[in-house]
Every structure is written in C-alpha cells, then in structure tokens.
C-alpha cells in the first residue's frame, strides 16, 4: 500500500468554515464532515495536530469589536478558538477518536495548558492534539499560531484548510479575474501582500523552512489526497 507523504502535520482549520451555510457559530453537519476527513488521515498513521480559527464566533478586528480595546477584543477572539477546539474535540470523541485540547491561555478547569513535551507525547501516542487560544498573545492570528506550533512540534507541513481552493493573485471572493497559483514562494506571497494568510505566519514558516499548503476545506477528499502526496491547492515554499 502507498505510504503517506508525511509523518507529522499541522492542520489549520478555518473557524469561519465551521459555520457552513449558517451566519454564525458551529454547523453540526459541517463539523462532522471535517472530523470524518481528519479521521481518514489519522487512520493512515499520520501524527496530527490542529489549530482552529475563531472567525465564526469572534474576530478582534471585526466590526463588532469596533471601539473596543484591541487587546481585549483579541483575548475574546482567542477564547472563541477555545470554544471551537472543545467542539471539535467533542465531535472527534463521538466519532471514536482520541483528541486532547491544549490552551495557550491558562484556563485549567476547562482545558489543559499547552506544554510542548506533553503535546509531543500525545502525538507519539497517536492522539490528535488541538492547540487552542492561538499563540496566547493579542495582535496575532491563528494562522501565526499554526506556523508557531507547527515549527515547535517539528511538523513537515502546515495544511491550511480554508474556504478557497488555494492562493490566488488577488482575493477570489472579490476579484473574479484572480488566478490560482499551483505554487508560490514565501517571498512572493509576502511581497504581493496576498491576504490568504497573514505575513507573520508566512515569514515564520519561511524562516523555519516549513512549507504551507492552502486547500479547500469543502472539496471532498482533499485532505487525504494531500497527505498521500498528491497535488492539491497551492504549495507555499521557500
Ligand atoms: N490572494 C488570495 N488568495 C486566496 N484567498 C484570499 C486571497 N486574499 C484574500 N483571500 C481571502 O482569504 C480568506 C481565507 O483567509 P481567512 O484568514 O479569512 O480565513 P480562515 O483562516 O479560513 O478563517 P479563520 O480566521 O476563521 O480561521 C479566503 O476566504 C479569501 O477570501
Ligand atoms: O494568537 C492569536 C490568535 C487569535 N487571536 C484573536 O482571535 C481572533 C480569531 O482568530 P482568527 O485567526 O482570526 O480566526 C483573531 O482575529 C484575534 O482577534 C489573537 O489575538 N492571537
């Protein structure tokens, strides 16, 4: 049987995509479909860590946060990612998977704190590790948390599962003439100000030589195909 292309991956799941067709929150069918996709990868024997966004609940730069102290709004955003992480872990439990949530912000009655050696132990045991609360710092995003945690755990790739099927020359949701790149360098993505991920995340992955693959979370089987080494979405590379 063909082997997976990776031993350990960091999967960044879009918080916004969790809404499905709803206008807010977590859509049950959507989270169940995500979990089914993730379970395929775990069954292949790949060690999987996940960072999930919070855009379906709260974003520090959203209109709803206007007038708020930015750091306070960002902490609210980080707490939103904790809610999504708990929902994801619970959906995994119902699917028969074993997941552990580790938070960058100390809320020990709710989730265990992020401790790198413990996270590595869980991964080696085949458990899915969900990193909640982003980096634990305001003024960052969960994309940067994915780059950071991916670097810390020695992931071979960051897989960004989002609502678009790759990196485009411009935002495809705003510019219908935008074209998709099969691959693009970190330097080009940064210099062209491509907003699919923030520049901090791109820069950290570039410096750590950690490739990113951006792909559609709604395309059936895309995650498994990528893990098996197939070409899907856009590869962002050094
Ligand atoms: N050059 C580009 N190529 C592709 N998508 C782009 C580009 N510029 C902007 N985008 C937008 O970036 C979005 C994905 O990034 P965004 O951070 O908003 O979502 P996410 O990470 O999936 O969500 P969340 O922050 O909730 O986890 C796409 O939905 C797309 O509209
Ligand atoms: O390290 C981090 C991660 C996130 N935040 C705040 O949370 C929201 C939601 O995260 P998304 O990546 O946008 O899904 C983000 O807008 C920030 O307000 C943070 O401050 N630090």
Short mmCIF file of N, CA and C and ligand atoms in Angstrom, two decimals, residues 12 15 52-55 58-61 70 73-78 81 133-143 145, ligand 2:
data_model
loop_
_atom_site.label_atom_id
_atom_site.label_comp_id
_atom_site.label_asym_id
_atom_site.label_seq_id
_atom_site.Cartn_x
_atom_site.Cartn_y
_atom_site.Cartn_z
N UNK A 12 -4.39 23.54 9.90
CA UNK A 12 -5.10 24.77 10.33
C UNK A 12 -6.50 24.72 9.73
N UNK A 15 -11.96 28.72 11.10
CA UNK A 15 -13.08 28.88 12.01
C UNK A 15 -14.33 29.27 11.25
N UNK A 52 -7.44 25.61 15.21
CA UNK A 52 -8.69 26.05 14.58
C UNK A 52 -8.90 27.54 14.84
N UNK A 53 -9.40 28.24 13.84
CA UNK A 53 -9.63 29.68 13.95
C UNK A 53 -10.86 30.00 14.78
N UNK A 54 -11.17 31.27 14.85
CA UNK A 54 -12.31 31.69 15.67
C UNK A 54 -13.26 32.63 14.94
N UNK A 55 -13.04 32.77 13.62
CA UNK A 55 -13.79 33.75 12.84
C UNK A 55 -15.30 33.52 12.81
N UNK A 58 -15.81 35.11 16.81
CA UNK A 58 -15.33 36.46 17.13
C UNK A 58 -13.96 36.72 16.50
N UNK A 59 -13.82 37.91 15.96
CA UNK A 59 -12.52 38.35 15.43
C UNK A 59 -12.21 39.71 16.04
N UNK A 60 -10.98 39.87 16.53
CA UNK A 60 -10.60 41.12 17.18
C UNK A 60 -10.70 42.33 16.28
N UNK A 61 -10.63 42.13 14.97
CA UNK A 61 -10.68 43.26 14.05
C UNK A 61 -12.06 43.40 13.39
N UNK A 70 -8.14 46.94 21.64
CA UNK A 70 -7.76 45.87 20.71
C UNK A 70 -7.31 44.59 21.43
N UNK A 73 -10.30 42.74 22.76
CA UNK A 73 -11.02 42.08 21.66
C UNK A 73 -10.26 40.84 21.20
N UNK A 74 -8.94 40.94 21.16
CA UNK A 74 -8.14 39.78 20.73
C UNK A 74 -8.24 38.63 21.73
N UNK A 75 -8.27 38.96 23.02
CA UNK A 75 -8.44 37.88 24.01
C UNK A 75 -9.80 37.21 23.82
N UNK A 76 -10.82 38.00 23.49
CA UNK A 76 -12.13 37.39 23.20
C UNK A 76 -12.04 36.46 22.00
N UNK A 77 -11.28 36.89 20.98
CA UNK A 77 -11.07 36.05 19.80
C UNK A 77 -10.38 34.75 20.17
N UNK A 78 -9.39 34.84 21.04
CA UNK A 78 -8.67 33.62 21.46
C UNK A 78 -9.60 32.68 22.21
N UNK A 81 -11.61 30.63 19.95
CA UNK A 81 -10.93 29.43 19.41
C UNK A 81 -10.95 28.29 20.42
N UNK A 133 -6.61 28.71 21.72
CA UNK A 133 -6.24 30.06 22.16
C UNK A 133 -5.06 30.64 21.39
N UNK A 134 -4.90 30.21 20.16
CA UNK A 134 -3.89 30.81 19.28
C UNK A 134 -2.50 30.77 19.88
N UNK A 135 -1.80 31.88 19.77
CA UNK A 135 -0.45 31.98 20.35
C UNK A 135 -0.51 32.37 21.83
N UNK A 136 -1.72 32.76 22.29
CA UNK A 136 -1.85 33.26 23.66
C UNK A 136 -1.56 34.75 23.76
N UNK A 137 -1.26 35.37 22.63
CA UNK A 137 -0.92 36.80 22.61
C UNK A 137 -1.84 37.58 21.68
N UNK A 138 -2.27 38.78 22.14
CA UNK A 138 -3.05 39.62 21.22
C UNK A 138 -2.18 40.11 20.07
N UNK A 139 -2.83 40.65 19.05
CA UNK A 139 -2.18 41.18 17.84
C UNK A 139 -1.64 40.07 16.93
N UNK A 140 -2.02 38.81 17.21
CA UNK A 140 -1.64 37.71 16.32
C UNK A 140 -2.91 37.04 15.80
N UNK A 141 -2.73 36.00 15.02
CA UNK A 141 -3.87 35.26 14.47
C UNK A 141 -3.63 33.76 14.65
N UNK A 142 -4.65 32.98 14.35
CA UNK A 142 -4.46 31.54 14.45
C UNK A 142 -3.61 31.00 13.30
N UNK A 143 -3.49 31.76 12.21
CA UNK A 143 -2.53 31.34 11.16
C UNK A 143 -1.11 31.37 11.73
N UNK A 145 -0.40 31.14 14.89
CA UNK A 145 -0.34 30.05 15.87
C UNK A 145 -0.02 28.73 15.16
O1 LIG B 2 -2.63 34.23 18.60
C1 LIG B 2 -3.75 34.76 18.45
C2 LIG B 2 -4.81 34.13 17.77
C3 LIG B 2 -6.02 34.76 17.64
N1 LIG B 2 -6.21 35.99 18.19
C4 LIG B 2 -7.55 36.64 18.12
O2 LIG B 2 -8.54 35.69 17.85
C5 LIG B 2 -9.25 36.02 16.64
C6 LIG B 2 -9.68 34.77 15.94
O3 LIG B 2 -8.57 34.18 15.27
P1 LIG B 2 -8.55 34.06 13.67
O4 LIG B 2 -7.16 33.67 13.32
O5 LIG B 2 -8.91 35.41 13.11
O6 LIG B 2 -9.55 33.03 13.32
C7 LIG B 2 -8.27 36.93 15.89
O7 LIG B 2 -8.96 37.79 14.99
C8 LIG B 2 -7.66 37.71 17.03
O8 LIG B 2 -8.57 38.69 17.48
C9 LIG B 2 -5.17 36.62 18.83
O9 LIG B 2 -5.31 37.76 19.31
N2 LIG B 2 -3.97 35.99 18.96
#
